[in-house]
mmCIF file of C-alpha atoms in Angstrom:
data_model
loop_
_atom_site.group_PDB
_atom_site.id
_atom_site.type_symbol
_atom_site.label_atom_id
_atom_site.label_comp_id
_atom_site.label_asym_id
_atom_site.label_seq_id
_atom_site.Cartn_x
_atom_site.Cartn_y
_atom_site.Cartn_z
ATOM 1 C CA MET A 1 72.999 -90.553 -13.888
ATOM 2 C CA PRO A 2 72.011 -93.161 -16.120
ATOM 3 C CA ARG A 3 73.993 -93.773 -19.382
ATOM 4 C CA SER A 4 70.932 -93.588 -21.461
ATOM 5 C CA LEU A 5 70.215 -90.113 -19.795
ATOM 6 C CA ARG A 6 73.454 -88.903 -20.315
ATOM 7 C CA CYS A 7 73.459 -90.094 -24.073
ATOM 8 C CA HIS A 8 70.005 -88.176 -24.630
ATOM 9 C CA ARG A 9 71.185 -85.117 -23.031
ATOM 10 C CA TYR A 10 74.401 -85.152 -25.217
ATOM 11 C CA LEU A 11 72.429 -85.571 -28.361
ATOM 12 C CA VAL A 12 69.992 -82.719 -27.263
ATOM 13 C CA LEU A 13 73.305 -80.464 -26.889
ATOM 14 C CA ILE A 14 74.398 -81.468 -30.215
ATOM 15 C CA GLY A 15 71.112 -80.944 -31.707
ATOM 16 C CA LEU A 16 70.969 -77.327 -30.733
ATOM 17 C CA PHE A 17 74.502 -77.129 -31.447
ATOM 18 C CA LEU A 18 73.825 -78.161 -35.213
ATOM 19 C CA ALA A 19 70.878 -75.926 -35.385
ATOM 20 C CA LEU A 20 72.779 -72.695 -34.058
ATOM 21 C CA SER A 21 75.922 -73.512 -36.114
ATOM 22 C CA GLY A 22 74.157 -74.116 -39.259
ATOM 23 C CA ALA A 23 75.464 -77.730 -39.814
ATOM 24 C CA GLY A 24 71.960 -79.229 -39.326
ATOM 25 C CA SER A 25 69.527 -79.182 -42.223
ATOM 26 C CA ALA A 26 69.883 -77.080 -45.127
ATOM 27 C CA GLY A 27 67.436 -74.514 -43.801
ATOM 28 C CA ALA A 28 69.220 -74.219 -40.698
ATOM 29 C CA ARG A 29 70.832 -70.917 -39.946
ATOM 30 C CA THR A 30 74.189 -70.437 -38.253
ATOM 31 C CA ALA A 31 74.323 -68.463 -34.895
ATOM 32 C CA ASP A 32 75.698 -65.007 -36.910
ATOM 33 C CA SER A 33 73.159 -65.291 -39.403
ATOM 34 C CA LEU A 34 70.308 -65.204 -36.771
ATOM 35 C CA ALA A 35 72.127 -62.463 -34.949
ATOM 36 C CA ARG A 36 72.414 -60.534 -38.338
ATOM 37 C CA ALA A 37 68.488 -60.851 -39.010
ATOM 38 C CA TYR A 38 67.777 -59.624 -35.535
ATOM 39 C CA ALA A 39 70.118 -56.650 -36.088
ATOM 40 C CA GLY A 40 68.509 -55.605 -39.768
ATOM 41 C CA LEU A 41 71.582 -56.760 -41.378
ATOM 42 C CA PRO A 42 71.971 -58.876 -44.439
ATOM 43 C CA ASP A 43 73.792 -61.934 -44.355
ATOM 44 C CA PRO A 44 76.445 -62.410 -47.224
ATOM 45 C CA GLN A 45 77.490 -65.858 -46.180
ATOM 46 C CA GLN A 46 74.132 -67.314 -46.298
ATOM 47 C CA PRO A 47 72.089 -64.916 -48.568
ATOM 48 C CA THR A 48 69.048 -67.764 -48.968
ATOM 49 C CA SER A 49 68.354 -67.036 -45.312
ATOM 50 C CA ASN A 50 67.871 -62.935 -45.917
ATOM 51 C CA ASP A 51 64.046 -62.243 -45.505
ATOM 52 C CA VAL A 52 62.964 -60.772 -48.773
ATOM 53 C CA SER A 53 59.356 -60.147 -47.691
ATOM 54 C CA GLU A 54 57.964 -56.794 -47.519
ATOM 55 C CA ALA A 55 57.789 -57.342 -43.437
ATOM 56 C CA GLY A 56 61.573 -58.303 -43.489
ATOM 57 C CA ALA A 57 62.531 -55.422 -45.759
ATOM 58 C CA ALA A 58 60.402 -52.851 -42.970
ATOM 59 C CA TYR A 59 61.928 -54.537 -39.950
ATOM 60 C CA ARG A 60 65.617 -53.817 -41.401
ATOM 61 C CA LYS A 61 64.780 -50.294 -42.297
ATOM 62 C CA THR A 62 63.565 -49.718 -38.850
ATOM 63 C CA VAL A 63 66.323 -51.177 -37.187
ATOM 64 C CA ASP A 64 68.826 -49.178 -39.345
ATOM 65 C CA GLN A 65 67.122 -46.008 -38.553
ATOM 66 C CA SER A 66 66.912 -46.854 -34.811
ATOM 67 C CA TRP A 67 70.576 -48.036 -34.587
ATOM 68 C CA MET A 68 71.646 -44.694 -36.393
ATOM 69 C CA ALA A 69 69.819 -42.480 -34.168
ATOM 70 C CA TYR A 70 71.310 -44.276 -31.095
ATOM 71 C CA ARG A 71 74.703 -44.382 -32.477
ATOM 72 C CA ASN A 72 74.775 -40.508 -33.203
ATOM 73 C CA SER A 73 73.070 -39.330 -29.914
ATOM 74 C CA ILE A 74 74.272 -41.764 -27.669
ATOM 75 C CA GLY A 75 76.773 -44.380 -28.523
ATOM 76 C CA GLN A 76 79.720 -42.799 -30.360
ATOM 77 C CA PRO A 77 79.556 -39.613 -27.812
ATOM 78 C CA ALA A 78 79.602 -41.917 -24.979
ATOM 79 C CA ALA A 79 82.512 -44.212 -26.487
ATOM 80 C CA ASN A 80 84.443 -41.082 -27.086
ATOM 81 C CA TRP A 81 83.651 -39.841 -23.561
ATOM 82 C CA ALA A 82 84.582 -43.262 -22.327
ATOM 83 C CA ALA A 83 88.099 -43.251 -23.679
ATOM 84 C CA LYS A 84 88.984 -40.172 -22.099
ATOM 85 C CA HIS A 85 87.254 -40.530 -18.536
ATOM 86 C CA VAL A 86 87.095 -44.070 -17.890
ATOM 87 C CA ALA A 87 90.209 -45.667 -19.973
ATOM 88 C CA ALA A 88 89.575 -48.857 -18.514
ATOM 89 C CA PRO A 89 92.516 -51.420 -19.377
ATOM 90 C CA ALA A 90 92.076 -54.041 -22.082
ATOM 91 C CA GLY A 91 91.187 -57.715 -21.240
ATOM 92 C CA GLY A 92 89.520 -58.861 -18.076
ATOM 93 C CA THR A 93 85.548 -59.074 -16.959
ATOM 94 C CA VAL A 94 83.307 -56.353 -16.533
ATOM 95 C CA PHE A 95 80.431 -56.871 -14.199
ATOM 96 C CA TYR A 96 76.919 -55.067 -14.922
ATOM 97 C CA PRO A 97 74.314 -55.884 -12.286
ATOM 98 C CA PHE A 98 70.930 -54.919 -13.026
ATOM 99 C CA GLY A 99 71.985 -54.345 -16.799
ATOM 100 C CA GLY A 100 69.163 -56.872 -18.428
ATOM 101 C CA PRO A 101 70.431 -57.223 -21.911
ATOM 102 C CA ASP A 102 72.181 -53.719 -22.299
ATOM 103 C CA LEU A 103 75.110 -55.141 -23.768
ATOM 104 C CA VAL A 104 75.473 -51.581 -25.770
ATOM 105 C CA THR A 105 76.198 -49.591 -23.065
ATOM 106 C CA VAL A 106 78.783 -51.420 -21.414
ATOM 107 C CA ALA A 107 80.566 -52.458 -24.794
ATOM 108 C CA GLN A 108 80.709 -48.610 -25.380
ATOM 109 C CA LEU A 109 82.129 -47.640 -21.595
ATOM 110 C CA PHE A 110 84.505 -50.984 -21.687
ATOM 111 C CA PRO A 111 85.386 -51.544 -25.147
ATOM 112 C CA ALA A 112 88.440 -53.533 -24.754
ATOM 113 C CA ALA A 113 86.885 -56.103 -22.006
ATOM 114 C CA GLU A 114 87.350 -59.859 -22.799
ATOM 115 C CA ARG A 115 84.053 -60.785 -20.961
ATOM 116 C CA TYR A 116 80.885 -58.897 -19.675
ATOM 117 C CA VAL A 117 78.643 -60.238 -17.062
ATOM 118 C CA LEU A 118 74.890 -59.077 -17.057
ATOM 119 C CA VAL A 119 72.379 -59.665 -14.357
ATOM 120 C CA ALA A 120 68.836 -59.099 -14.308
ATOM 121 C CA MET A 121 65.483 -60.844 -13.347
ATOM 122 C CA GLN A 122 64.052 -61.937 -16.767
ATOM 123 C CA PRO A 123 64.939 -65.182 -18.224
ATOM 124 C CA ALA A 124 67.269 -65.249 -21.476
ATOM 125 C CA GLN A 125 64.915 -67.119 -23.526
ATOM 126 C CA PRO A 126 66.181 -69.562 -26.554
ATOM 127 C CA PRO A 127 66.455 -67.734 -29.721
ATOM 128 C CA VAL A 128 63.763 -68.029 -32.441
ATOM 129 C CA ASP A 129 64.262 -67.816 -36.264
ATOM 130 C CA PRO A 130 61.484 -65.802 -37.658
ATOM 131 C CA LEU A 131 61.590 -67.473 -40.953
ATOM 132 C CA GLN A 132 60.616 -70.711 -38.747
ATOM 133 C CA LEU A 133 57.248 -69.004 -37.951
ATOM 134 C CA SER A 134 53.961 -68.894 -39.750
ATOM 135 C CA GLU A 135 53.574 -65.602 -41.942
ATOM 136 C CA THR A 136 51.372 -64.160 -39.401
ATOM 137 C CA ALA A 137 53.703 -65.048 -36.398
ATOM 138 C CA ARG A 138 56.381 -63.456 -38.372
ATOM 139 C CA GLN A 139 54.915 -60.612 -38.935
ATOM 140 C CA ASN A 140 53.855 -60.352 -35.348
ATOM 141 C CA PHE A 141 57.501 -60.802 -34.190
ATOM 142 C CA TYR A 142 58.991 -58.306 -36.818
ATOM 143 C CA ARG A 143 56.320 -55.800 -35.465
ATOM 144 C CA LYS A 144 56.867 -56.063 -31.694
ATOM 145 C CA PHE A 145 60.688 -56.122 -32.142
ATOM 146 C CA SER A 146 60.359 -52.999 -34.457
ATOM 147 C CA GLY A 147 58.682 -51.129 -31.594
ATOM 148 C CA GLU A 148 61.620 -52.080 -29.048
ATOM 149 C CA TRP A 149 63.720 -50.722 -31.613
ATOM 150 C CA ARG A 150 61.935 -47.562 -31.951
ATOM 151 C CA LYS A 151 62.044 -46.954 -28.212
ATOM 152 C CA PHE A 152 65.833 -48.044 -27.959
ATOM 153 C CA GLY A 153 66.432 -45.186 -30.690
ATOM 154 C CA ARG A 154 65.211 -42.625 -28.651
ATOM 155 C CA LEU A 155 66.195 -43.928 -25.245
ATOM 156 C CA GLY A 156 69.224 -45.659 -25.465
ATOM 157 C CA PHE A 157 67.923 -48.755 -23.630
ATOM 158 C CA PHE A 158 65.106 -51.354 -23.203
ATOM 159 C CA ARG A 159 62.854 -50.535 -20.685
ATOM 160 C CA THR A 160 62.414 -53.343 -17.714
ATOM 161 C CA ASN A 161 58.557 -52.816 -18.372
ATOM 162 C CA ASP A 162 58.682 -54.181 -21.701
ATOM 163 C CA LEU A 163 61.190 -56.828 -20.914
ATOM 164 C CA ASP A 164 58.798 -58.241 -18.050
ATOM 165 C CA ALA A 165 55.743 -57.941 -20.438
ATOM 166 C CA ASP A 166 57.629 -59.717 -23.108
ATOM 167 C CA ALA A 167 58.489 -62.606 -20.875
ATOM 168 C CA ARG A 168 54.680 -63.058 -19.953
ATOM 169 C CA ASP A 169 53.681 -63.073 -23.554
ATOM 170 C CA LYS A 170 52.653 -66.283 -24.632
ATOM 171 C CA GLN A 171 51.900 -65.358 -28.341
ATOM 172 C CA VAL A 172 54.862 -63.358 -29.313
ATOM 173 C CA ARG A 173 58.080 -63.595 -27.284
ATOM 174 C CA ILE A 174 61.313 -61.784 -28.194
ATOM 175 C CA GLY A 175 63.674 -62.762 -25.304
ATOM 176 C CA LEU A 176 66.550 -61.392 -24.150
ATOM 177 C CA THR A 177 68.789 -63.581 -26.221
ATOM 178 C CA PRO A 178 67.782 -62.151 -29.602
ATOM 179 C CA ILE A 179 68.541 -58.847 -28.091
ATOM 180 C CA LEU A 180 71.911 -59.624 -27.134
ATOM 181 C CA MET A 181 72.425 -61.254 -30.324
ATOM 182 C CA ALA A 182 71.128 -58.432 -32.409
ATOM 183 C CA PHE A 183 73.313 -56.015 -30.216
ATOM 184 C CA ALA A 184 76.378 -58.003 -30.776
ATOM 185 C CA ALA A 185 76.169 -57.946 -34.630
ATOM 186 C CA ARG A 186 75.468 -54.059 -34.528
ATOM 187 C CA LEU A 187 78.711 -53.659 -32.345
ATOM 188 C CA GLY A 188 80.460 -55.528 -35.438
ATOM 189 C CA TYR A 189 80.848 -59.125 -33.450
ATOM 190 C CA ALA A 190 80.358 -62.380 -35.472
ATOM 191 C CA VAL A 191 78.528 -64.699 -33.075
ATOM 192 C CA ILE A 192 80.184 -67.942 -32.924
ATOM 193 C CA GLU A 193 77.954 -69.654 -30.436
ATOM 194 C CA VAL A 194 75.016 -69.370 -28.562
ATOM 195 C CA SER A 195 74.129 -71.818 -25.235
ATOM 196 C CA PRO A 196 72.224 -72.064 -22.006
ATOM 197 C CA ILE A 197 74.244 -71.646 -18.920
ATOM 198 C CA ALA A 198 73.695 -72.632 -15.252
ATOM 199 C CA LEU A 199 75.618 -72.100 -11.979
ATOM 200 C CA SER A 200 77.659 -75.243 -11.343
ATOM 201 C CA PRO A 201 78.041 -76.429 -7.525
ATOM 202 C CA GLU A 202 81.244 -78.162 -8.882
ATOM 203 C CA THR A 203 83.021 -75.115 -10.173
ATOM 204 C CA GLY A 204 81.010 -72.157 -8.584
ATOM 205 C CA GLU A 205 80.919 -70.498 -12.220
ATOM 206 C CA PHE A 206 78.423 -70.489 -14.858
ATOM 207 C CA GLU A 207 78.820 -73.543 -17.284
ATOM 208 C CA PRO A 208 77.222 -74.513 -20.553
ATOM 209 C CA LEU A 209 74.108 -76.612 -19.925
ATOM 210 C CA VAL A 210 73.433 -79.883 -21.628
ATOM 211 C CA ASN A 211 69.657 -79.358 -21.416
ATOM 212 C CA ALA A 212 68.298 -77.102 -24.323
ATOM 213 C CA ARG A 213 64.580 -77.269 -22.986
ATOM 214 C CA THR A 214 62.999 -73.648 -23.229
ATOM 215 C CA GLU A 215 62.734 -73.211 -19.559
ATOM 216 C CA ALA A 216 66.721 -74.171 -19.020
ATOM 217 C CA TRP A 217 67.439 -70.772 -20.890
ATOM 218 C CA ASN A 218 67.529 -68.529 -17.942
ATOM 219 C CA ALA A 219 71.162 -67.330 -18.590
ATOM 220 C CA VAL A 220 72.890 -67.445 -21.787
ATOM 221 C CA ARG A 221 76.341 -67.400 -23.076
ATOM 222 C CA LEU A 222 77.529 -65.846 -26.100
ATOM 223 C CA THR A 223 80.531 -66.412 -27.788
ATOM 224 C CA LEU A 224 81.811 -63.477 -30.145
ATOM 225 C CA SER A 225 84.479 -62.495 -32.408
ATOM 226 C CA ARG A 226 85.876 -59.224 -33.672
ATOM 227 C CA ALA A 227 89.157 -58.476 -35.296
ATOM 228 C CA GLY A 228 90.825 -61.898 -34.241
ATOM 229 C CA LYS A 229 89.887 -61.536 -30.812
ATOM 230 C CA THR A 230 87.446 -63.869 -28.720
ATOM 231 C CA VAL A 231 84.838 -62.221 -26.779
ATOM 232 C CA ARG A 232 82.224 -63.649 -24.124
ATOM 233 C CA VAL A 233 78.838 -62.348 -22.915
ATOM 234 C CA ASP A 234 77.364 -64.042 -20.014
ATOM 235 C CA TYR A 235 73.464 -63.204 -19.275
ATOM 236 C CA VAL A 236 72.551 -64.477 -15.871
ATOM 237 C CA ARG A 237 69.273 -64.226 -14.255
ATOM 238 C CA MET A 238 69.407 -63.777 -10.943
ATOM 239 C CA ASP A 239 67.531 -62.120 -7.982
ATOM 240 C CA LEU A 240 70.159 -59.572 -6.512
ATOM 241 C CA SER A 241 67.916 -59.039 -2.845
ATOM 242 C CA ASN A 242 69.465 -59.899 0.160
ATOM 243 C CA SER A 243 66.641 -62.317 0.844
ATOM 244 C CA TYR A 244 67.560 -64.311 -2.131
ATOM 245 C CA LEU A 245 71.371 -64.230 -1.880
ATOM 246 C CA GLU A 246 71.176 -65.226 2.169
ATOM 247 C CA SER A 247 69.498 -68.589 1.158
ATOM 248 C CA HIS A 248 71.464 -68.931 -2.035
ATOM 249 C CA GLU A 249 75.062 -69.463 -0.646
ATOM 250 C CA LEU A 250 76.619 -70.347 -4.328
ATOM 251 C CA SER A 251 74.928 -67.200 -5.851
ATOM 252 C CA ARG A 252 76.381 -64.937 -3.101
ATOM 253 C CA VAL A 253 79.856 -66.310 -3.300
ATOM 254 C CA TRP A 254 79.696 -65.649 -7.194
ATOM 255 C CA ILE A 255 78.421 -62.222 -6.886
ATOM 256 C CA THR A 256 81.227 -61.359 -4.734
ATOM 257 C CA ARG A 257 83.776 -62.548 -7.068
ATOM 258 C CA MET A 258 82.362 -60.826 -9.714
ATOM 259 C CA ALA A 259 82.508 -57.756 -7.651
ATOM 260 C CA ARG A 260 85.956 -58.039 -8.082
ATOM 261 C CA HIS A 261 86.086 -56.785 -11.468
ATOM 262 C CA PRO A 262 85.241 -53.151 -12.821
ATOM 263 C CA VAL A 263 81.502 -52.571 -12.339
ATOM 264 C CA LEU A 264 78.756 -50.533 -14.458
ATOM 265 C CA LEU A 265 75.689 -49.355 -12.647
ATOM 266 C CA LYS A 266 72.855 -47.838 -14.859
ATOM 267 C CA ALA A 267 69.411 -47.276 -14.418
ATOM 268 C CA ALA A 268 69.376 -49.558 -11.226
ATOM 269 C CA SER A 269 66.501 -47.943 -9.584
ATOM 270 C CA HIS A 270 68.337 -46.950 -6.687
ATOM 271 C CA LEU A 271 67.970 -50.450 -5.447
ATOM 272 C CA PRO A 272 72.134 -50.510 -4.325
ATOM 273 C CA GLN A 273 70.824 -47.554 -1.800
ATOM 274 C CA ASN A 274 68.170 -49.764 -0.713
ATOM 275 C CA ALA A 275 68.862 -51.999 2.833
ATOM 276 C CA ALA A 276 67.158 -54.956 1.197
ATOM 277 C CA PHE A 277 70.415 -55.205 -1.258
ATOM 278 C CA SER A 278 73.077 -54.135 1.195
ATOM 279 C CA ILE A 279 74.880 -57.615 0.246
ATOM 280 C CA ILE A 280 75.465 -56.794 -3.291
ATOM 281 C CA ARG A 281 76.424 -52.871 -2.523
ATOM 282 C CA ASP A 282 78.846 -54.257 0.184
ATOM 283 C CA ALA A 283 80.281 -56.677 -2.352
ATOM 284 C CA LEU A 284 80.986 -53.593 -4.806
ATOM 285 C CA VAL A 285 82.053 -51.191 -2.062
ATOM 286 C CA THR A 286 84.696 -53.664 -0.621
ATOM 287 C CA ASN A 287 85.924 -55.280 -4.039
ATOM 288 C CA THR A 288 85.834 -53.278 -7.280
ATOM 289 C CA PRO A 289 88.663 -51.564 -8.616
ATOM 290 C CA LEU A 290 86.675 -49.457 -10.780
ATOM 291 C CA LEU A 291 82.813 -48.111 -10.577
ATOM 292 C CA VAL A 292 81.403 -46.359 -13.424
ATOM 293 C CA GLN A 293 77.654 -45.549 -12.418
ATOM 294 C CA ASP A 294 74.544 -42.891 -12.493
ATOM 295 C CA GLU A 295 72.743 -41.724 -9.681
ATOM 296 C CA THR A 296 70.533 -44.920 -9.293
ATOM 297 C CA GLY A 297 73.812 -46.875 -8.100
ATOM 298 C CA VAL A 298 75.656 -46.711 -4.843
ATOM 299 C CA ASP A 299 74.906 -44.093 -2.632
ATOM 300 C CA TYR A 300 77.289 -41.289 -2.600
ATOM 301 C CA ARG A 301 78.285 -41.429 0.985
ATOM 302 C CA GLU A 302 79.662 -44.861 0.411
ATOM 303 C CA LEU A 303 81.695 -44.278 -2.838
ATOM 304 C CA GLY A 304 84.103 -42.737 -0.681
ATOM 305 C CA LYS A 305 85.135 -45.948 0.831
ATOM 306 C CA ILE A 306 86.367 -47.053 -2.570
ATOM 307 C CA GLY A 307 88.167 -43.876 -3.430
ATOM 308 C CA ASP A 308 88.092 -40.534 -4.757
ATOM 309 C CA VAL A 309 84.585 -39.444 -6.941
ATOM 310 C CA ALA A 310 84.822 -37.696 -9.964
ATOM 311 C CA LEU A 311 81.537 -36.079 -11.055
ATOM 312 C CA TYR A 312 80.536 -35.850 -14.553
ATOM 313 C CA GLY A 313 77.085 -33.830 -15.607
ATOM 314 C CA HIS A 314 74.782 -32.336 -13.210
ATOM 315 C CA PHE A 315 72.471 -33.976 -10.275
ATOM 316 C CA GLU A 316 69.915 -31.941 -8.293
ATOM 317 C CA ARG A 317 67.109 -34.842 -7.559
ATOM 318 C CA PRO A 318 66.078 -38.297 -8.827
ATOM 319 C CA HIS A 319 63.953 -39.151 -11.350
ATOM 320 C CA PRO A 320 60.296 -38.518 -10.375
ATOM 321 C CA LEU A 321 59.676 -42.349 -10.492
ATOM 322 C CA PHE A 322 61.869 -42.571 -7.251
ATOM 323 C CA ASN A 323 62.065 -41.230 -3.590
ATOM 324 C CA PRO A 324 62.653 -37.216 -3.971
ATOM 325 C CA LYS A 325 65.209 -38.040 -0.844
ATOM 326 C CA SER A 326 67.348 -40.617 -2.584
ATOM 327 C CA GLN A 327 71.246 -39.710 -3.194
ATOM 328 C CA GLN A 328 70.905 -36.253 -1.212
ATOM 329 C CA SER A 329 74.596 -36.321 -0.376
ATOM 330 C CA LEU A 330 75.258 -36.769 -4.269
ATOM 331 C CA ALA A 331 73.144 -33.435 -4.657
ATOM 332 C CA ALA A 332 75.106 -31.696 -2.350
ATOM 333 C CA ALA A 333 78.446 -32.703 -3.690
ATOM 334 C CA TYR A 334 77.331 -31.379 -7.198
ATOM 335 C CA ARG A 335 76.686 -28.135 -5.593
ATOM 336 C CA VAL A 336 80.018 -27.551 -4.050
ATOM 337 C CA SER A 337 82.074 -29.385 -6.882
ATOM 338 C CA LYS A 338 84.092 -26.854 -9.099
ATOM 339 C CA ALA A 339 85.097 -29.818 -11.282
ATOM 340 C CA SER A 340 82.454 -31.779 -12.454
ATOM 341 C CA GLY A 341 83.053 -32.724 -16.042
ATOM 342 C CA GLU A 342 81.253 -32.804 -19.241
ATOM 343 C CA LEU A 343 78.571 -35.585 -19.797
ATOM 344 C CA PRO A 344 78.046 -34.978 -23.726
ATOM 345 C CA PHE A 345 75.247 -37.940 -24.133
ATOM 346 C CA SER A 346 72.125 -39.116 -22.652
ATOM 347 C CA PHE A 347 72.187 -41.720 -20.023
ATOM 348 C CA SER A 348 69.596 -43.417 -17.808
ATOM 349 C CA TYR A 349 66.234 -42.158 -16.979
ATOM 350 C CA GLN A 350 65.228 -39.640 -19.744
ATOM 351 C CA LYS A 351 66.787 -36.531 -18.392
ATOM 352 C CA GLY A 352 67.579 -33.412 -20.004
ATOM 353 C CA SER A 353 71.318 -32.426 -20.640
ATOM 354 C CA ASN A 354 71.281 -30.450 -17.118
ATOM 355 C CA GLN A 355 69.959 -33.280 -15.192
ATOM 356 C CA ARG A 356 71.979 -36.351 -15.960
ATOM 357 C CA CYS A 357 75.116 -37.751 -14.241
ATOM 358 C CA LEU A 358 77.803 -40.189 -14.024
ATOM 359 C CA GLN A 359 80.649 -40.758 -11.199
ATOM 360 C CA VAL A 360 83.726 -42.886 -11.691
ATOM 361 C CA VAL A 361 85.531 -44.037 -8.816
ATOM 362 C CA ARG A 362 88.910 -45.804 -8.711
ATOM 363 C CA ARG A 363 89.908 -47.978 -5.622
ATOM 364 C CA ARG A 364 92.089 -45.923 -3.528
ATOM 365 C CA ALA A 365 95.513 -47.233 -2.759
ATOM 366 C CA VAL A 366 96.328 -48.412 0.595
ATOM 367 C CA GLY A 367 97.814 -45.584 2.711
ATOM 368 C CA THR A 368 96.498 -42.903 0.957
ATOM 369 C CA THR A 369 93.617 -40.467 2.206
ATOM 370 C CA ALA A 370 90.141 -39.453 0.610
ATOM 371 C CA GLN A 371 90.092 -36.146 -1.211
ATOM 372 C CA ALA A 372 86.880 -33.934 -0.211
ATOM 373 C CA TYR A 373 84.457 -32.441 -2.800
#
């Protein structure tokens, strides 16, 4: 690469860092200040960046109410349940394919991880500072983000259709990066750095990019800090179908490596049960030491290859959005099980308390046999 081009890219990266670290112009916000703005929280370290407008105040009120609704009905009950029934070891990486920007769920179920890796199909998009927008654009940004927060407060997740529509919106775009930053702030983290990343042919890992153009923000890394502990969040845009992974060896190898970590599957649209997604399914079944999933994840008949399956909640049939014949073996397992555990919080696709379920599977030690349910 010519030296002039290397220098140009280096300067672009430095400019991005200054913009997100607050070391640039007097009006620039730190990454943490911007995250707190998305999260509807004031910034005591940079008080002049707090939006005191009527629209800003209304946005903060909406986020507060939505977050409290989520925490009371889903977040805290999920965290309490996970401490008892998942009890994941501290440290390490947790892999969340089909997860989108759902940092909150994986952080509730695996609160002591050092790294969260989430994968979905939407581009991350660079963060945007509402204070740098025109008044009309800022109000529209708050209006749209407020609507997503209200849905989140009821459902506990951002809907894929809404995320896809946002990615196509040329006028008012939120992007996944601001959602991840907002969730991090609401979970009590300080956001230290935000940067685009890409899969490196040299290392086989996702590495920071030195090109900060908008189209480069397909994947993003958040470096977070809480109670003296550094945590990394990687969001990766990747097609997880066989057709993509078969033609992208570097991505396939990376997926296999990620599958060696504890895994969460939630609202995965029953794709891991589809023959067109057998590569990622087989990688999970062969490698993961711990799998926590709802009924939309790996087919129950495959779970036994990992280890004994602990059933929680209740399951009879899929959500009407999906093939009614999906997970018939799982429904049969719930019918005969005498030991399905409690599930005191909403999970996945808007199901009532008598129809929501989770399964927890731990890798069976070599030489042991499966327990029948």
